[in-house]
CSV table of C-alpha atoms in Angstrom, one decimal:
chain,number,residue,atom,x,y,z
A,201,MET,CA,-96.7,-8.1,-51.6
A,202,SER,CA,-95.9,-4.5,-50.9
A,203,VAL,CA,-96.1,-1.0,-52.5
A,204,VAL,CA,-94.3,2.3,-52.2
A,205,PRO,CA,-96.4,5.4,-51.5
A,206,ALA,CA,-96.3,8.1,-54.3
A,207,GLU,CA,-95.4,10.7,-51.7
A,208,ALA,CA,-92.2,9.0,-50.9
A,209,LEU,CA,-91.1,9.0,-54.5
A,210,GLN,CA,-91.8,12.7,-54.9
A,211,GLY,CA,-89.6,13.5,-51.9
A,212,GLY,CA,-86.7,11.7,-53.4
A,213,ARG,CA,-86.3,9.1,-50.8
A,214,ALA,CA,-87.6,5.6,-50.3
A,215,ALA,CA,-90.1,4.9,-47.6
A,216,GLU,CA,-90.9,1.8,-45.8
A,217,PRO,CA,-93.0,-0.6,-47.9
A,218,VAL,CA,-96.6,-0.7,-46.8
A,219,PRO,CA,-97.9,-4.3,-46.7
A,220,LEU,CA,-101.2,-5.1,-48.4
A,221,PRO,CA,-103.6,-7.7,-47.0
A,222,SER,CA,-103.2,-11.0,-48.7
A,223,LEU,CA,-106.0,-13.3,-49.6
A,224,ALA,CA,-103.8,-16.2,-48.7
A,225,ASP,CA,-103.7,-15.0,-45.1
A,226,ASP,CA,-107.4,-14.4,-44.6
A,227,GLY,CA,-108.8,-17.0,-47.0
A,228,LEU,CA,-112.3,-16.7,-48.5
A,229,ALA,CA,-115.3,-15.1,-46.8
A,230,PRO,CA,-116.6,-17.2,-43.9
A,231,ARG,CA,-119.8,-19.1,-44.4
A,232,ALA,CA,-122.9,-17.3,-43.1
A,233,ARG,CA,-124.2,-18.5,-39.8
A,234,PHE,CA,-127.5,-20.4,-39.5
A,235,LEU,CA,-129.7,-18.0,-37.6
A,236,PRO,CA,-128.8,-14.8,-39.6
A,237,SER,CA,-129.2,-16.7,-42.8
A,238,LEU,CA,-132.6,-18.0,-41.6
A,239,ALA,CA,-133.8,-14.6,-40.7
A,240,ALA,CA,-132.7,-13.2,-44.1
A,241,VAL,CA,-134.4,-15.9,-46.1
A,242,TYR,CA,-137.5,-15.6,-43.9
A,243,ARG,CA,-137.8,-11.8,-44.5
A,244,ALA,CA,-137.2,-12.2,-48.2
A,245,GLN,CA,-139.8,-15.0,-48.6
A,246,LEU,CA,-142.3,-13.1,-46.4
A,247,SER,CA,-142.1,-10.0,-48.6
A,248,ARG,CA,-142.4,-12.1,-51.7
A,249,ALA,CA,-145.5,-13.9,-50.6
A,250,ARG,CA,-147.1,-10.8,-49.1
A,251,VAL,CA,-148.5,-9.8,-52.4
A,252,ALA,CA,-150.8,-12.9,-52.5
A,253,ARG,CA,-151.7,-13.0,-48.8
A,254,ILE,CA,-155.2,-11.7,-49.1
A,255,PRO,CA,-156.4,-14.2,-51.7
A,256,LEU,CA,-154.5,-16.9,-49.9
A,257,LEU,CA,-156.1,-16.2,-46.5
A,258,PHE,CA,-159.5,-15.8,-48.1
A,259,VAL,CA,-159.4,-19.2,-49.9
A,260,ALA,CA,-157.9,-21.1,-47.0
A,261,THR,CA,-160.1,-19.7,-44.3
A,262,PHE,CA,-163.4,-19.8,-46.2
A,263,GLN,CA,-162.7,-23.3,-47.4
A,264,SER,CA,-162.4,-24.5,-43.8
A,265,ILE,CA,-165.5,-22.5,-42.6
A,266,GLY,CA,-167.5,-24.0,-45.5
A,267,ILE,CA,-166.5,-27.5,-44.4
A,268,MET,CA,-167.7,-26.8,-40.9
A,269,ILE,CA,-171.0,-25.5,-42.2
A,270,LEU,CA,-171.5,-28.7,-44.2
A,271,MET,CA,-170.5,-30.9,-41.2
A,272,ARG,CA,-172.9,-28.9,-39.0
A,273,GLY,CA,-175.8,-30.8,-40.5
A,274,VAL,CA,-174.5,-34.3,-39.5
A,275,VAL,CA,-172.6,-33.6,-36.3
A,276,ASP,CA,-174.1,-32.7,-33.0
A,277,ARG,CA,-173.0,-29.7,-31.0
A,278,GLY,CA,-170.6,-29.9,-28.1
A,279,GLY,CA,-169.6,-33.6,-28.5
A,280,SER,CA,-166.3,-35.3,-29.4
A,281,GLU,CA,-167.2,-35.3,-33.0
A,282,ALA,CA,-167.7,-31.5,-33.0
A,283,ARG,CA,-164.3,-31.1,-31.4
A,284,ALA,CA,-162.7,-33.2,-34.1
A,285,VAL,CA,-164.4,-31.2,-36.8
A,286,VAL,CA,-163.4,-27.8,-35.4
A,287,ALA,CA,-159.8,-28.8,-34.6
A,288,GLY,CA,-159.4,-30.5,-38.0
A,289,SER,CA,-160.8,-27.5,-39.9
A,290,ALA,CA,-158.5,-25.1,-38.1
A,291,VAL,CA,-155.4,-27.1,-38.9
A,292,LEU,CA,-156.6,-27.5,-42.5
A,293,VAL,CA,-155.8,-23.9,-43.0
A,294,VAL,CA,-152.2,-24.7,-42.1
A,295,ALA,CA,-152.2,-27.6,-44.4
A,296,PHE,CA,-153.5,-25.6,-47.3
A,297,VAL,CA,-150.7,-23.1,-47.1
A,298,ALA,CA,-147.8,-25.1,-45.6
A,299,LEU,CA,-148.3,-28.3,-47.5
A,300,ASN,CA,-150.1,-27.5,-50.7
A,301,LEU,CA,-148.7,-24.1,-51.7
A,302,LEU,CA,-145.2,-24.8,-50.5
A,303,ALA,CA,-145.0,-28.0,-52.6
A,304,GLN,CA,-146.0,-25.9,-55.6
A,305,TYR,CA,-143.5,-23.2,-54.8
A,306,PHE,CA,-140.5,-25.5,-54.5
A,307,GLY,CA,-141.6,-27.5,-57.5
A,308,GLN,CA,-141.7,-24.3,-59.6
A,309,LEU,CA,-138.5,-23.0,-58.1
A,310,ARG,CA,-136.7,-26.2,-59.1
A,311,ALA,CA,-138.1,-26.2,-62.6
A,312,ALA,CA,-137.2,-22.5,-63.2
A,313,GLY,CA,-133.6,-23.0,-61.9
A,314,GLY,CA,-134.2,-20.9,-58.8
A,315,LEU,CA,-132.3,-23.4,-56.7
A,316,ASP,CA,-129.1,-22.5,-58.6
A,317,HIS,CA,-129.4,-19.0,-57.1
A,318,TYR,CA,-129.7,-20.2,-53.5
A,319,ALA,CA,-126.9,-22.8,-54.2
A,320,THR,CA,-124.5,-19.9,-55.0
A,321,LEU,CA,-125.2,-18.2,-51.7
A,322,PRO,CA,-123.0,-19.0,-48.6
A,323,VAL,CA,-126.1,-20.0,-46.5
A,324,PRO,CA,-126.8,-23.4,-45.0
A,325,PRO,CA,-129.4,-25.4,-46.9
A,326,ALA,CA,-131.5,-25.8,-43.8
A,327,SER,CA,-131.9,-22.0,-43.5
A,328,VAL,CA,-133.4,-21.9,-47.1
A,329,VAL,CA,-136.0,-24.6,-46.3
A,330,LEU,CA,-136.8,-23.3,-42.8
A,331,GLY,CA,-137.0,-19.7,-44.0
A,332,ALA,CA,-139.4,-20.5,-46.8
A,333,ALA,CA,-141.5,-22.8,-44.6
A,334,GLY,CA,-141.7,-20.3,-41.8
A,335,ALA,CA,-142.8,-17.5,-44.2
A,336,TYR,CA,-145.6,-19.5,-45.7
A,337,ALA,CA,-146.7,-20.8,-42.3
A,338,SER,CA,-146.9,-17.3,-40.9
A,339,PHE,CA,-149.8,-16.5,-43.2
A,340,THR,CA,-151.9,-19.2,-41.7
A,341,VAL,CA,-152.1,-17.6,-38.2
A,342,PRO,CA,-155.1,-15.2,-38.9
A,343,GLY,CA,-157.1,-17.8,-40.8
A,344,THR,CA,-156.5,-20.5,-38.3
A,345,VAL,CA,-157.6,-18.3,-35.4
A,346,VAL,CA,-160.7,-17.1,-37.3
A,347,THR,CA,-161.7,-20.7,-38.2
A,348,ALA,CA,-161.2,-21.9,-34.6
A,349,VAL,CA,-163.4,-19.0,-33.2
A,350,VAL,CA,-166.1,-19.4,-35.8
A,351,GLY,CA,-166.2,-23.2,-35.3
A,352,SER,CA,-166.3,-22.9,-31.5
A,353,LEU,CA,-169.3,-20.6,-31.7
A,354,MET,CA,-171.0,-22.8,-34.3
A,355,PHE,CA,-170.6,-26.0,-32.3
A,356,ASP,CA,-171.0,-24.5,-28.8
A,357,LEU,CA,-167.4,-25.3,-27.8
A,358,PRO,CA,-165.5,-23.2,-25.2
A,359,LEU,CA,-163.1,-20.5,-26.2
A,360,THR,CA,-161.1,-20.8,-23.0
A,361,HIS,CA,-158.1,-22.7,-24.3
A,362,LEU,CA,-157.7,-21.2,-27.8
A,363,TRP,CA,-154.2,-20.1,-26.7
A,364,VAL,CA,-153.1,-23.6,-27.4
A,365,LEU,CA,-153.1,-22.6,-31.1
A,366,GLY,CA,-149.9,-20.7,-30.3
A,367,ALA,CA,-148.2,-24.1,-30.1
A,368,VAL,CA,-150.3,-26.0,-32.6
A,369,ILE,CA,-149.8,-23.6,-35.5
A,370,PRO,CA,-146.0,-23.6,-35.5
A,371,LEU,CA,-145.6,-27.3,-34.7
A,372,ALA,CA,-148.2,-28.5,-37.2
A,373,GLY,CA,-147.0,-25.9,-39.7
A,374,ALA,CA,-143.4,-27.2,-39.4
A,375,ALA,CA,-144.4,-30.8,-39.9
A,376,LEU,CA,-146.6,-30.0,-42.9
A,377,ALA,CA,-144.2,-27.4,-44.4
A,378,GLY,CA,-141.4,-29.9,-44.3
A,379,LEU,CA,-143.5,-32.5,-46.1
A,380,GLY,CA,-144.7,-30.0,-48.7
A,381,ALA,CA,-141.1,-28.8,-49.3
A,382,ALA,CA,-139.9,-32.4,-49.7
A,383,LEU,CA,-142.7,-33.2,-52.2
A,384,GLY,CA,-141.9,-30.1,-54.3
A,385,LEU,CA,-138.1,-30.8,-54.3
A,386,LEU,CA,-138.4,-34.5,-55.0
A,387,ALA,CA,-141.0,-34.2,-57.8
A,388,PRO,CA,-139.4,-34.4,-61.2
A,389,ARG,CA,-141.8,-31.9,-62.7
A,390,PRO,CA,-143.7,-28.9,-61.3
A,391,GLU,CA,-147.1,-30.4,-62.4
A,392,LEU,CA,-146.4,-33.5,-60.3
A,393,ALA,CA,-145.4,-31.3,-57.3
A,394,THR,CA,-148.8,-29.5,-57.6
A,395,LEU,CA,-150.6,-32.8,-57.8
A,396,LEU,CA,-148.8,-34.2,-54.8
A,397,GLY,CA,-149.5,-31.1,-52.8
A,398,GLN,CA,-153.2,-31.3,-53.7
A,399,LEU,CA,-153.3,-35.0,-52.7
A,400,GLY,CA,-151.6,-34.2,-49.4
A,401,MET,CA,-154.1,-31.4,-48.6
A,402,SER,CA,-157.0,-33.8,-49.5
A,403,ALA,CA,-155.5,-36.3,-47.1
A,404,ALA,CA,-155.4,-33.6,-44.4
A,405,LEU,CA,-159.0,-32.8,-45.1
A,406,LEU,CA,-160.4,-36.3,-45.1
A,407,LEU,CA,-158.3,-37.7,-42.3
A,408,GLY,CA,-158.2,-34.6,-40.1
A,409,VAL,CA,-161.7,-33.2,-40.3
A,410,LEU,CA,-163.7,-36.4,-40.2
A,411,PRO,CA,-164.2,-37.9,-36.7
A,412,ALA,CA,-161.8,-40.7,-36.1
A,413,ASP,CA,-164.3,-43.0,-34.5
A,414,ARG,CA,-166.3,-43.1,-37.8
A,415,MET,CA,-163.3,-44.3,-39.9
A,416,PRO,CA,-162.5,-47.9,-40.7
A,417,GLY,CA,-159.6,-49.4,-38.9
A,418,ILE,CA,-157.1,-49.3,-41.8
A,419,VAL,CA,-157.9,-45.6,-42.4
A,420,ARG,CA,-157.1,-44.9,-38.8
A,421,TYR,CA,-153.6,-46.2,-39.3
A,422,ALA,CA,-153.2,-43.9,-42.3
A,423,ARG,CA,-154.5,-41.1,-40.1
A,424,ASP,CA,-151.7,-41.8,-37.6
A,425,LEU,CA,-149.1,-41.3,-40.3
A,426,LEU,CA,-150.3,-37.8,-41.3
A,427,PRO,CA,-148.1,-35.2,-39.6
A,428,SER,CA,-150.9,-32.9,-38.8
A,429,THR,CA,-153.0,-35.5,-36.9
A,430,TYR,CA,-151.2,-34.9,-33.6
A,431,GLY,CA,-151.8,-31.2,-33.8
A,432,VAL,CA,-155.5,-31.8,-34.4
A,433,GLU,CA,-155.6,-34.3,-31.5
A,434,ALA,CA,-153.9,-31.8,-29.2
A,435,PHE,CA,-156.2,-29.0,-30.1
A,436,ALA,CA,-159.3,-31.1,-29.9
A,437,ARG,CA,-158.5,-32.3,-26.4
A,438,THR,CA,-158.5,-28.7,-25.1
A,439,PHE,CA,-162.2,-28.3,-25.7
A,440,GLY,CA,-163.1,-30.7,-22.9
A,441,ASP,CA,-164.2,-29.5,-19.4
A,442,ARG,CA,-161.0,-30.8,-17.8
A,443,PRO,CA,-158.3,-31.3,-20.5
A,444,ASP,CA,-155.7,-33.9,-19.9
A,445,TRP,CA,-152.7,-31.6,-20.3
A,446,ALA,CA,-150.2,-34.5,-20.1
A,447,VAL,CA,-151.8,-36.1,-23.2
A,448,VAL,CA,-151.9,-32.7,-24.9
A,449,LEU,CA,-148.2,-32.2,-24.3
A,450,LEU,CA,-147.5,-35.7,-25.6
A,451,ASP,CA,-149.4,-35.0,-28.8
A,452,LEU,CA,-147.5,-31.7,-29.2
A,453,GLY,CA,-144.2,-33.5,-28.6
A,454,VAL,CA,-145.0,-36.1,-31.3
A,455,CYS,CA,-146.0,-33.3,-33.6
A,456,ALA,CA,-142.7,-31.5,-32.9
A,457,ALA,CA,-140.7,-34.7,-33.5
A,458,VAL,CA,-142.5,-35.3,-36.8
A,459,GLY,CA,-141.8,-31.7,-37.7
A,460,VAL,CA,-138.0,-32.1,-37.1
A,461,ALA,CA,-138.0,-35.3,-39.1
A,462,SER,CA,-139.9,-33.8,-42.1
A,463,LEU,CA,-137.8,-30.7,-42.2
A,464,ALA,CA,-134.6,-32.8,-42.1
A,465,VAL,CA,-136.0,-34.8,-45.1
A,466,ALA,CA,-136.8,-31.5,-46.9
A,467,THR,CA,-133.2,-30.3,-46.2
A,468,TRP,CA,-131.8,-33.5,-47.7
A,469,ALA,CA,-134.1,-33.1,-50.7
A,470,TYR,CA,-133.0,-29.5,-51.2
A,471,ARG,CA,-129.3,-30.6,-51.2
A,472,ARG,CA,-130.1,-33.4,-53.6
A,473,ALA,CA,-132.0,-31.1,-56.0
A,474,ALA,CA,-129.4,-28.2,-55.8
A,475,VAL,CA,-126.5,-30.3,-57.0
A,476,ARG,CA,-128.3,-31.7,-60.1
């Protein structure tokens, strides 16, 4: 296709036709790349959830601190049980946000038709799931650190290796966020998504905070299936005088593998829910 400029017509002579770009030559707009899409979704979700961050942090943090106060009456200071209580309470903050609230969010998003909006955007499905999961997990950092510090002081545990939380929070957060997103996307109704999120957080509370050696054998097997268990174990091991860093890295590696698997399931659940 071509056009003739108006100036040429006014001068009385024809000009060379000026070619216009053709859609057939260039095709449609290219699909957005994964990392820029992930960053855009993350920023959008972070600004959206920022309104409720103060109540969210207050509830999640004080819930875990209250549990440690209750356990202080039955658990001695400085022992293995105290390590399990403090590590489990710290990771419980992550579970409250990444598992419980994310399940509710995706359940409501699916029921309200919000997935149709994301389905029309040229972004990979994984960026939507990871962006929302990362935004919700980001709010757990202050509460997790405060819980770990308060618990360490309460149970006479060292503060030397609290830097391990820099690995525990994102890895446990990814595993729990993937599970929460999958529950919310697969639930047929938002009420059921809320219920599943609450049950998941209750499992993280009972199986993560209570010392493993006080649990029956069959409950220990259920504890091994919980994604956050390996983050709790990795953090609890660092309270020892001489932590076995090889075992800590192994626990973190298992937590990372579970996180990748749970986020993959959440991405599949998102694609399944978006096409319905």
